[in-house]
mmCIF file of N, CA and C in Angstrom:
data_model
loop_
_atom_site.group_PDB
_atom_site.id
_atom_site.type_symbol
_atom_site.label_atom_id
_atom_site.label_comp_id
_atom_site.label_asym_id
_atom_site.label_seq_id
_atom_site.Cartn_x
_atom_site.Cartn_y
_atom_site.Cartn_z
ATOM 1 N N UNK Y 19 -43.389 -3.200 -43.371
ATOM 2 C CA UNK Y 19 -42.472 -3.308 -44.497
ATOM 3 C C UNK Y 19 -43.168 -2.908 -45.799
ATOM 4 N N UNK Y 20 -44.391 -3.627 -46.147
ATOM 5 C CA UNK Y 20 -45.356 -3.307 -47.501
ATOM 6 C C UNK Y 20 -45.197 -1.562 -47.278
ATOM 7 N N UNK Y 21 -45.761 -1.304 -46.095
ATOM 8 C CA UNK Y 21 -46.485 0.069 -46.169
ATOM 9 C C UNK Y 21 -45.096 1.303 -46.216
ATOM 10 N N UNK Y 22 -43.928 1.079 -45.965
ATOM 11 C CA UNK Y 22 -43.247 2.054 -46.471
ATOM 12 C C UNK Y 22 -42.411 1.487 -48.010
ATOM 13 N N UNK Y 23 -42.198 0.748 -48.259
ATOM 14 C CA UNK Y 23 -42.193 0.409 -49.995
ATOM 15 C C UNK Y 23 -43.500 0.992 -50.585
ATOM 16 N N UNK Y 24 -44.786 0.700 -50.027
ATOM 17 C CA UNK Y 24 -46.038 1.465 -51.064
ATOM 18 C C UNK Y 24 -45.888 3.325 -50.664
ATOM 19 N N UNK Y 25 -45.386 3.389 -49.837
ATOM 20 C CA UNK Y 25 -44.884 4.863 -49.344
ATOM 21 C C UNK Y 25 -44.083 5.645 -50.555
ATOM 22 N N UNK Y 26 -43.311 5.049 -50.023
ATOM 23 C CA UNK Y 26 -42.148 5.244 -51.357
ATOM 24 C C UNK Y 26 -42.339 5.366 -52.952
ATOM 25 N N UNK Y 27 -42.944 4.492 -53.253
ATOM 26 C CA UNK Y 27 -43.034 3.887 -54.543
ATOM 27 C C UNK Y 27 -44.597 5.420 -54.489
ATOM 28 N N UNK Y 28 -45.216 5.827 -53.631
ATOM 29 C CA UNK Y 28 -46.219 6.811 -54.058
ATOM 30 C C UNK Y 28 -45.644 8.327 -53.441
ATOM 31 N N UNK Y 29 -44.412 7.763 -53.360
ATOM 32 C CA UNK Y 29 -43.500 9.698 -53.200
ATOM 33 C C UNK Y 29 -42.973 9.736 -54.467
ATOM 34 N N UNK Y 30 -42.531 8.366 -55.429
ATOM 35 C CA UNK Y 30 -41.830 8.529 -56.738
ATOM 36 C C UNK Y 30 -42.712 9.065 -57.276
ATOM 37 N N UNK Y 31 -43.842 8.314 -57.731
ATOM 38 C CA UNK Y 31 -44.675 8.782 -58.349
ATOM 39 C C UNK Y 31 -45.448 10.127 -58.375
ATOM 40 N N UNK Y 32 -45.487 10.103 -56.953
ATOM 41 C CA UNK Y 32 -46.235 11.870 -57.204
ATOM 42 C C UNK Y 32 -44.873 12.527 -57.492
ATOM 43 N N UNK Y 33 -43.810 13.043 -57.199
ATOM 44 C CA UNK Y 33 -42.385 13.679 -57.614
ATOM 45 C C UNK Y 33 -42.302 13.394 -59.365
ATOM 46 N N UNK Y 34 -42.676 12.403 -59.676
ATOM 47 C CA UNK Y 34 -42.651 12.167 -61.130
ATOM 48 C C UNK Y 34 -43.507 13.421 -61.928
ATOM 49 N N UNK Y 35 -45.170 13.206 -61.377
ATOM 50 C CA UNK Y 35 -46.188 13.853 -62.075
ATOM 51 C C UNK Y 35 -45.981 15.324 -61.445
ATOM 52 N N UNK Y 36 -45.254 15.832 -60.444
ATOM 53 C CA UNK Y 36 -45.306 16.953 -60.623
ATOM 54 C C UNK Y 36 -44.030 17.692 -61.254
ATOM 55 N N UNK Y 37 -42.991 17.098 -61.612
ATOM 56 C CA UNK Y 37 -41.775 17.597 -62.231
ATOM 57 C C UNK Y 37 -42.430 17.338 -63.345
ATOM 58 N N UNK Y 38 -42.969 16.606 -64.149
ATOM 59 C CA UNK Y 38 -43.673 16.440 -65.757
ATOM 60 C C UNK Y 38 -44.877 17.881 -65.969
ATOM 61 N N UNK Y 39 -45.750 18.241 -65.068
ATOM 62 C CA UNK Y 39 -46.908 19.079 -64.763
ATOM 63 C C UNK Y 39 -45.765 20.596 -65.198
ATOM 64 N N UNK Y 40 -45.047 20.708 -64.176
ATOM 65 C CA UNK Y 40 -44.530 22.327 -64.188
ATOM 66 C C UNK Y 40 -43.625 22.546 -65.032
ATOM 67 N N UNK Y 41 -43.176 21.741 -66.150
ATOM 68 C CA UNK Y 41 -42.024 22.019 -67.392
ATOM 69 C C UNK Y 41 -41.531 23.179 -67.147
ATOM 70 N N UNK Y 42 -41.239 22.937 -65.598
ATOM 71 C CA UNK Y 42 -39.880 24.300 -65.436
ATOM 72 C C UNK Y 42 -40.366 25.798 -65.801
ATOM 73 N N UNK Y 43 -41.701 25.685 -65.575
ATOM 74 C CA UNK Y 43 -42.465 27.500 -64.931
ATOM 75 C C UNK Y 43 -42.189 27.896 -66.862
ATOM 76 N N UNK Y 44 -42.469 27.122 -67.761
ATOM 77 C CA UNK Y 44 -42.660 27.489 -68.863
ATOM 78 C C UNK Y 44 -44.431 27.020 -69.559
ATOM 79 N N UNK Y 45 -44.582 28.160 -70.228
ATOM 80 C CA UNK Y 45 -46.138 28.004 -70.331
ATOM 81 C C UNK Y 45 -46.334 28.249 -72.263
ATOM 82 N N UNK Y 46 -45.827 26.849 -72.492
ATOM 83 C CA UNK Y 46 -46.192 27.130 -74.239
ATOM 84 C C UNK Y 46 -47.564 26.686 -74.433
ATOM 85 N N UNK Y 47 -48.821 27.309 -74.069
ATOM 86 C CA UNK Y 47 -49.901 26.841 -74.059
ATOM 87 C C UNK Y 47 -50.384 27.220 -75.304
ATOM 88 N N UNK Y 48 -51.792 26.776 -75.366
ATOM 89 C CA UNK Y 48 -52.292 27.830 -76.636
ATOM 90 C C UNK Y 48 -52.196 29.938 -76.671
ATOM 91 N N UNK Y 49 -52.350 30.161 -75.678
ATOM 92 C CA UNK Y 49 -52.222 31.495 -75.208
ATOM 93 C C UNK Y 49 -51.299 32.350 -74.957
ATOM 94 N N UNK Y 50 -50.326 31.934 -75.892
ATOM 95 C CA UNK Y 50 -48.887 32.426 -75.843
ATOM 96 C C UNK Y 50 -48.810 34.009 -76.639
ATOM 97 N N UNK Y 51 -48.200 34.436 -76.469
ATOM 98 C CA UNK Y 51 -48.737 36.148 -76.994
ATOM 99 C C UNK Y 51 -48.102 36.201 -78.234
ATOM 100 N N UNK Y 52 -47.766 36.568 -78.581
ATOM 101 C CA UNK Y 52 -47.160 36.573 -80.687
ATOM 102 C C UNK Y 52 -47.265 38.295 -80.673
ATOM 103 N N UNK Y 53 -45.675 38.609 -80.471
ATOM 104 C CA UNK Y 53 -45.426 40.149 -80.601
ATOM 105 C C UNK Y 53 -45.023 40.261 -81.904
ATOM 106 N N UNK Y 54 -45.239 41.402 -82.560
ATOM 107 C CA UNK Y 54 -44.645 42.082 -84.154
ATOM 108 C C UNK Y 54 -43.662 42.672 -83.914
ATOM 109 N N UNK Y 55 -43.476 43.042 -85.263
ATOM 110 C CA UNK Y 55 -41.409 43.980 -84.969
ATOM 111 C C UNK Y 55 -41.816 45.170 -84.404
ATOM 112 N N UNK Y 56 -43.549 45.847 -84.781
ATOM 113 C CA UNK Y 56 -43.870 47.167 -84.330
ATOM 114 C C UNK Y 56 -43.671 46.728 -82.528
ATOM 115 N N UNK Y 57 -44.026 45.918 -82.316
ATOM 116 C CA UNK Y 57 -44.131 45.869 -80.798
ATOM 117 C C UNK Y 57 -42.802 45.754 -80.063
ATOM 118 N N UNK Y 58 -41.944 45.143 -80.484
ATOM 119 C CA UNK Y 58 -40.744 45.014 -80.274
ATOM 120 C C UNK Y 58 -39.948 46.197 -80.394
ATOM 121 N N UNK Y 59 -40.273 46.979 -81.568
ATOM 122 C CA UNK Y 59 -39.569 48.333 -81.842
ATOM 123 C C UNK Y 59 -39.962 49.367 -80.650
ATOM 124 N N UNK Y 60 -41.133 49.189 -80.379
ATOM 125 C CA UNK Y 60 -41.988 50.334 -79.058
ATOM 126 C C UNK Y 60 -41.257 49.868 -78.260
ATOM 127 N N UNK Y 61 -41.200 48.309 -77.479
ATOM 128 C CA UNK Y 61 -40.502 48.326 -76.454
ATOM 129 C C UNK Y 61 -38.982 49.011 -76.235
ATOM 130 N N UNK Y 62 -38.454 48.658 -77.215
ATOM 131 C CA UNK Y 62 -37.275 49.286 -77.541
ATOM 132 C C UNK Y 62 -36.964 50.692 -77.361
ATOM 133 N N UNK Y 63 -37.491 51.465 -77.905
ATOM 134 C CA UNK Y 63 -37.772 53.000 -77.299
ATOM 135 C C UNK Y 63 -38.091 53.075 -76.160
ATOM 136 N N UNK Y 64 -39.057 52.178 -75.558
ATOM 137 C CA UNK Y 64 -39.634 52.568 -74.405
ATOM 138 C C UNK Y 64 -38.564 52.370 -73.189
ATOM 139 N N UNK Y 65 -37.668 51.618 -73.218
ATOM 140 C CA UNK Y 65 -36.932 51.324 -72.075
ATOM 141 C C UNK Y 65 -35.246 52.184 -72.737
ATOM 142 N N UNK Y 66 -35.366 52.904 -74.084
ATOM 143 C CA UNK Y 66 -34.453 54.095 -73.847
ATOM 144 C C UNK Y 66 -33.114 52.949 -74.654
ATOM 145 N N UNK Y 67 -33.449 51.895 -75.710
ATOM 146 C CA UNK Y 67 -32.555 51.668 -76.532
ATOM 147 C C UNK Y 67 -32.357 52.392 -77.698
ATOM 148 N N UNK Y 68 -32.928 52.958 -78.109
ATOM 149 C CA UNK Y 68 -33.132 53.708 -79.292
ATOM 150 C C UNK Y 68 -33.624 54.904 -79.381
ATOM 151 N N UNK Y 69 -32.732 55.577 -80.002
ATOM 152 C CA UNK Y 69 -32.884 57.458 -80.039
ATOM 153 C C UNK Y 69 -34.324 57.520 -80.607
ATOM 154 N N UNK Y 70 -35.298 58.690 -80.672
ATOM 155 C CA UNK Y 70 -36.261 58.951 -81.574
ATOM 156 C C UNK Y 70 -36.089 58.626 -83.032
ATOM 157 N N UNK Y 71 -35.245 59.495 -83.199
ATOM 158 C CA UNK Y 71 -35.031 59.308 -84.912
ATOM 159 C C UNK Y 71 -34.883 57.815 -85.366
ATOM 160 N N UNK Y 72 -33.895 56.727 -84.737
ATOM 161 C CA UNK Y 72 -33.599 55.418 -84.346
ATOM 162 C C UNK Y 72 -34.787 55.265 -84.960
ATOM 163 N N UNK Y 73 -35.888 55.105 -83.841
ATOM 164 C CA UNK Y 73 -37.285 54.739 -83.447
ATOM 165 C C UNK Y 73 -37.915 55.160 -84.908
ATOM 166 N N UNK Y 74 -38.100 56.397 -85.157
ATOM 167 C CA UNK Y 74 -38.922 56.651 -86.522
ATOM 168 C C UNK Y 74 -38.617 56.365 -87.736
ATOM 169 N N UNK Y 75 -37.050 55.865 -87.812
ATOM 170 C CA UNK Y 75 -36.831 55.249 -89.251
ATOM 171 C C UNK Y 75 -37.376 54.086 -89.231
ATOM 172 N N UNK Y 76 -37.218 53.506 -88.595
ATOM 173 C CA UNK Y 76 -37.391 52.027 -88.263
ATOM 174 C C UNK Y 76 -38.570 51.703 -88.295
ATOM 175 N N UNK Y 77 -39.652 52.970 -87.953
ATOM 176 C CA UNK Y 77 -40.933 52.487 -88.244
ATOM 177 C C UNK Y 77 -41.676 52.921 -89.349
ATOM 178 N N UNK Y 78 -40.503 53.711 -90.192
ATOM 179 C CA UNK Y 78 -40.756 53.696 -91.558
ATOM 180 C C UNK Y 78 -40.645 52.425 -92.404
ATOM 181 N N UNK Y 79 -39.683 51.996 -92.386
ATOM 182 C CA UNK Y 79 -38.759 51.001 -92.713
ATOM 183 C C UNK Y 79 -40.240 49.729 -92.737
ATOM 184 N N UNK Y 80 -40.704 49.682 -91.117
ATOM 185 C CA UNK Y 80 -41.753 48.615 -90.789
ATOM 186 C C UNK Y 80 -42.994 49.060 -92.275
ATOM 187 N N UNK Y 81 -43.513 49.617 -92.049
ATOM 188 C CA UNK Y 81 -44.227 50.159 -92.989
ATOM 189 C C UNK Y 81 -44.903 49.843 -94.152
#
């Protein structure tokens, strides 16, 4: 009887510390990357949102 109540009571607990540990596969650590508008603007071109010209005002504009 003890030994599946202490069973139990150490399945809550580990289920506790590992749903608290993995905050849902999000990683706001110190090492989080910090993109600029230039970087954001490249991606942008790069995957074909924005015409050239688009692209080169805009990085006038950044400037």
């Amino acid at each position: 009887m003890w030994l599946s109540i202490l069973i139990l009571v150490g399945a809550v607990v580990w289920a506790f510390v590992y749903m608290s540990n993995s905050r849902g596969g999000r990683d706001d650590g110190p090492y989080t990357e910090h993109r600029t508008a230039l970087d954001v603007l490249q991606e942008r071109y790069a995957r074909g949102e924005i015409t050239r010209e688009e692209y080169e005002q805009m990085r006038r504009d950044l400037s």
